Amino acid sequence: EDQVTQSPEALRLQEGESSSLNCSYTVSGLRGLFWYRQDPGKGPEFLFTLYSAGEEKEKERLKATLTKKESFLHITAPKPEDSATYLCAVRAFKTGGYNKLIFGAGTRLAVHP
Amino acid sequence: SQTIHQWPATLVQPVGSPLSLECTVEGTSNPNLYWYRQAAGRGLQLLFYSVGIGQISSEVPQNLSASRPQDRQFILSSKKLLLSDSGFYLCAWATGGNQPQHFGDGTRLSIL
């Protein structure tokens, strides 16, 4: 069965303390891995798409990497405004041509000054 | 640029009452449209998706239905709400293929 697991569930950092969030997946026929940021009471905001092992994407203090079994979201020198829930999703091939997103439960990140 | 609108932002309904949530997309044509439900501490659950007007696919059998009367309009409905229908409902769109889905700001539905 296709599955996405994110760890840790919650992470508390001091401002400037770099860390990584993990997204491990088991899926048949990966068609892309997506990272989203979600603020409380809001919809998820798209950050990155990764398609193949070894691929990396960067945006400000965030860097996403992908292997054949997992993805990491590295946060360098975080600021309080990086506090949010970070969601990982994978797109698997489904017979019939429709590509479905399977989401993890997310990592709640709190960055304190 | 493309934008997605959902309303209402919050809704409190009694058990057994009907439901209609609306989602519209601007700035794109023939998008794929999706309805998700998000429970606290859990991942987003896909409820319905649509690749065109009148074309609806259901992922999870339940007390809800969806319709797409116009190209950029997606509606989530129920004839009689259950307590278990409470949650955060999100609408999303994508241009198809491997493009990312983009989400609205959701509707917080509470059933009393």
CSV table of N, CA and C in Angstrom, one decimal, chain A residues 4-13 17-25 33-38 47-48 50 61-67 69-76 78 82-89 105-111:
chain,number,residue,atom,x,y,z
A,4,VAL,N,3.1,7.5,3.1
A,4,VAL,CA,4.0,8.6,3.4
A,4,VAL,C,4.1,8.8,4.9
A,5,THR,N,5.3,8.8,5.4
A,5,THR,CA,5.5,9.0,6.9
A,5,THR,C,6.5,10.2,7.1
A,6,GLN,N,6.0,11.2,7.9
A,6,GLN,CA,6.9,12.3,8.2
A,6,GLN,C,7.4,12.3,9.6
A,7,SER,N,8.6,12.7,9.8
A,7,SER,CA,9.1,12.7,11.2
A,7,SER,C,10.1,13.9,11.3
A,8,PRO,N,10.2,14.5,12.5
A,8,PRO,CA,9.4,14.2,13.7
A,8,PRO,C,8.0,14.8,13.5
A,9,GLU,N,7.1,14.5,14.4
A,9,GLU,CA,5.7,15.1,14.4
A,9,GLU,C,5.8,16.6,14.7
A,10,ALA,N,6.7,16.9,15.6
A,10,ALA,CA,6.8,18.3,16.0
A,10,ALA,C,8.3,18.6,16.3
A,11,LEU,N,8.7,19.8,16.0
A,11,LEU,CA,10.1,20.2,16.2
A,11,LEU,C,10.2,21.6,16.7
A,12,ARG,N,10.9,21.8,17.7
A,12,ARG,CA,11.1,23.1,18.3
A,12,ARG,C,12.6,23.5,18.1
A,13,LEU,N,12.8,24.6,17.5
A,13,LEU,CA,14.2,25.1,17.3
A,13,LEU,C,14.4,26.5,17.8
A,17,GLU,N,19.1,27.9,14.6
A,17,GLU,CA,19.5,26.5,14.8
A,17,GLU,C,19.0,25.6,13.6
A,18,SER,N,19.9,25.2,12.8
A,18,SER,CA,19.6,24.5,11.5
A,18,SER,C,19.1,23.0,11.9
A,19,SER,N,18.2,22.5,11.1
A,19,SER,CA,17.8,21.1,11.3
A,19,SER,C,17.2,20.6,10.0
A,20,SER,N,16.7,19.3,10.0
A,20,SER,CA,16.1,18.7,8.9
A,20,SER,C,14.8,18.0,9.2
A,21,LEU,N,13.9,18.0,8.3
A,21,LEU,CA,12.6,17.3,8.4
A,21,LEU,C,12.7,16.1,7.4
A,22,ASN,N,12.1,15.0,7.9
A,22,ASN,CA,12.2,13.8,7.0
A,22,ASN,C,10.8,13.4,6.5
A,23,CYS,N,10.8,12.9,5.3
A,23,CYS,CA,9.6,12.3,4.6
A,23,CYS,C,10.0,11.0,4.0
A,24,SER,N,9.6,9.9,4.5
A,24,SER,CA,9.9,8.6,3.9
A,24,SER,C,8.6,8.1,3.2
A,25,TYR,N,8.8,7.4,2.1
A,25,TYR,CA,7.7,7.0,1.3
A,25,TYR,C,7.8,5.6,0.8
A,33,LEU,N,7.5,14.2,-5.8
A,33,LEU,CA,7.4,14.4,-4.4
A,33,LEU,C,7.3,15.9,-4.2
A,34,PHE,N,6.3,16.3,-3.4
A,34,PHE,CA,6.0,17.7,-3.2
A,34,PHE,C,6.1,18.1,-1.8
A,35,TRP,N,6.6,19.3,-1.5
A,35,TRP,CA,6.7,19.9,-0.2
A,35,TRP,C,5.7,21.1,-0.2
A,36,TYR,N,5.0,21.2,0.9
A,36,TYR,CA,4.1,22.3,1.2
A,36,TYR,C,4.3,22.9,2.5
A,37,ARG,N,4.0,24.2,2.7
A,37,ARG,CA,4.0,24.8,4.0
A,37,ARG,C,2.6,25.2,4.3
A,38,GLN,N,2.1,24.9,5.6
A,38,GLN,CA,0.8,25.3,5.9
A,38,GLN,C,0.8,26.1,7.2
A,47,LEU,N,5.8,24.6,-2.1
A,47,LEU,CA,7.2,25.0,-2.0
A,47,LEU,C,8.0,24.4,-3.1
A,48,PHE,N,8.1,23.0,-3.2
A,48,PHE,CA,9.0,22.4,-4.1
A,48,PHE,C,8.3,21.1,-4.7
A,50,LEU,N,10.1,17.5,-6.5
A,50,LEU,CA,11.2,16.8,-6.8
A,50,LEU,C,10.8,15.5,-7.6
A,61,ARG,N,15.8,29.9,2.9
A,61,ARG,CA,16.5,29.1,4.0
A,61,ARG,C,16.1,27.6,3.8
A,62,LEU,N,15.3,27.2,2.8
A,62,LEU,CA,14.9,25.9,2.7
A,62,LEU,C,15.6,25.2,1.5
A,63,LYS,N,15.9,23.9,1.7
A,63,LYS,CA,16.5,23.1,0.7
A,63,LYS,C,15.9,21.7,0.8
A,64,ALA,N,15.4,21.2,-0.3
A,64,ALA,CA,14.7,19.9,-0.4
A,64,ALA,C,15.6,18.9,-1.2
A,65,THR,N,15.8,17.7,-0.7
A,65,THR,CA,16.5,16.7,-1.4
A,65,THR,C,15.7,15.4,-1.5
A,66,LEU,N,16.1,14.5,-2.4
A,66,LEU,CA,15.3,13.3,-2.7
A,66,LEU,C,16.2,12.1,-2.9
A,67,THR,N,15.9,11.0,-2.2
A,67,THR,CA,16.5,9.7,-2.5
A,67,THR,C,15.4,8.8,-3.0
A,69,LYS,N,14.0,6.5,-1.3
A,69,LYS,CA,13.1,6.1,-0.3
A,69,LYS,C,12.6,7.3,0.6
A,70,GLU,N,13.3,8.4,0.5
A,70,GLU,CA,12.9,9.5,1.4
A,70,GLU,C,13.4,10.9,0.9
A,71,SER,N,12.8,11.9,1.5
A,71,SER,CA,13.1,13.3,1.1
A,71,SER,C,13.4,14.0,2.4
A,72,PHE,N,14.3,15.0,2.4
A,72,PHE,CA,14.6,15.8,3.5
A,72,PHE,C,14.4,17.3,3.1
A,73,LEU,N,13.8,18.0,4.1
A,73,LEU,CA,13.7,19.4,4.0
A,73,LEU,C,14.6,20.0,5.0
A,74,HIS,N,15.7,20.6,4.5
A,74,HIS,CA,16.7,21.2,5.4
A,74,HIS,C,16.4,22.7,5.6
A,75,ILE,N,16.4,23.1,6.9
A,75,ILE,CA,16.2,24.5,7.2
A,75,ILE,C,17.4,25.1,7.8
A,76,THR,N,18.0,26.0,7.1
A,76,THR,CA,19.3,26.6,7.5
A,76,THR,C,19.0,28.0,8.2
A,78,PRO,N,17.0,29.0,10.7
A,78,PRO,CA,15.6,29.4,10.7
A,78,PRO,C,15.3,30.6,11.5
A,82,ASP,N,9.5,31.1,10.0
A,82,ASP,CA,9.5,29.8,9.3
A,82,ASP,C,8.6,28.8,10.1
A,83,SER,N,8.1,29.2,11.2
A,83,SER,CA,7.2,28.4,12.0
A,83,SER,C,5.9,28.1,11.2
A,84,ALA,N,5.6,26.8,11.1
A,84,ALA,CA,4.5,26.4,10.3
A,84,ALA,C,4.5,24.8,10.3
A,85,THR,N,3.5,24.2,9.7
A,85,THR,CA,3.4,22.8,9.5
A,85,THR,C,3.9,22.5,8.1
A,86,TYR,N,4.9,21.6,7.9
A,86,TYR,CA,5.4,21.3,6.6
A,86,TYR,C,4.9,19.9,6.2
A,87,LEU,N,4.2,19.9,5.0
A,87,LEU,CA,3.6,18.7,4.5
A,87,LEU,C,4.4,18.1,3.4
A,88,CYS,N,4.5,16.8,3.3
A,88,CYS,CA,5.1,16.1,2.2
A,88,CYS,C,4.0,15.3,1.5
A,89,ALA,N,4.1,15.3,0.2
A,89,ALA,CA,3.1,14.5,-0.6
A,89,ALA,C,3.8,13.8,-1.7
A,105,ALA,N,1.3,13.2,7.4
A,105,ALA,CA,0.6,14.0,8.5
A,105,ALA,C,1.2,15.3,8.8
A,106,GLY,N,2.5,15.5,8.3
A,106,GLY,CA,3.1,16.8,8.5
A,106,GLY,C,4.0,16.9,9.7
A,107,THR,N,4.9,17.8,9.7
A,107,THR,CA,5.8,18.2,10.8
A,107,THR,C,5.5,19.6,11.3
A,108,ARG,N,5.1,19.8,12.6
A,108,ARG,CA,4.9,21.1,13.1
A,108,ARG,C,6.2,21.7,13.6
A,109,LEU,N,6.6,22.8,12.9
A,109,LEU,CA,7.9,23.4,13.3
A,109,LEU,C,7.6,24.7,14.0
A,110,ALA,N,8.3,24.9,15.2
A,110,ALA,CA,8.2,26.1,15.9
A,110,ALA,C,9.6,26.6,16.1
A,111,VAL,N,9.8,27.9,15.7
A,111,VAL,CA,11.1,28.5,15.8
A,111,VAL,C,11.0,29.7,16.8
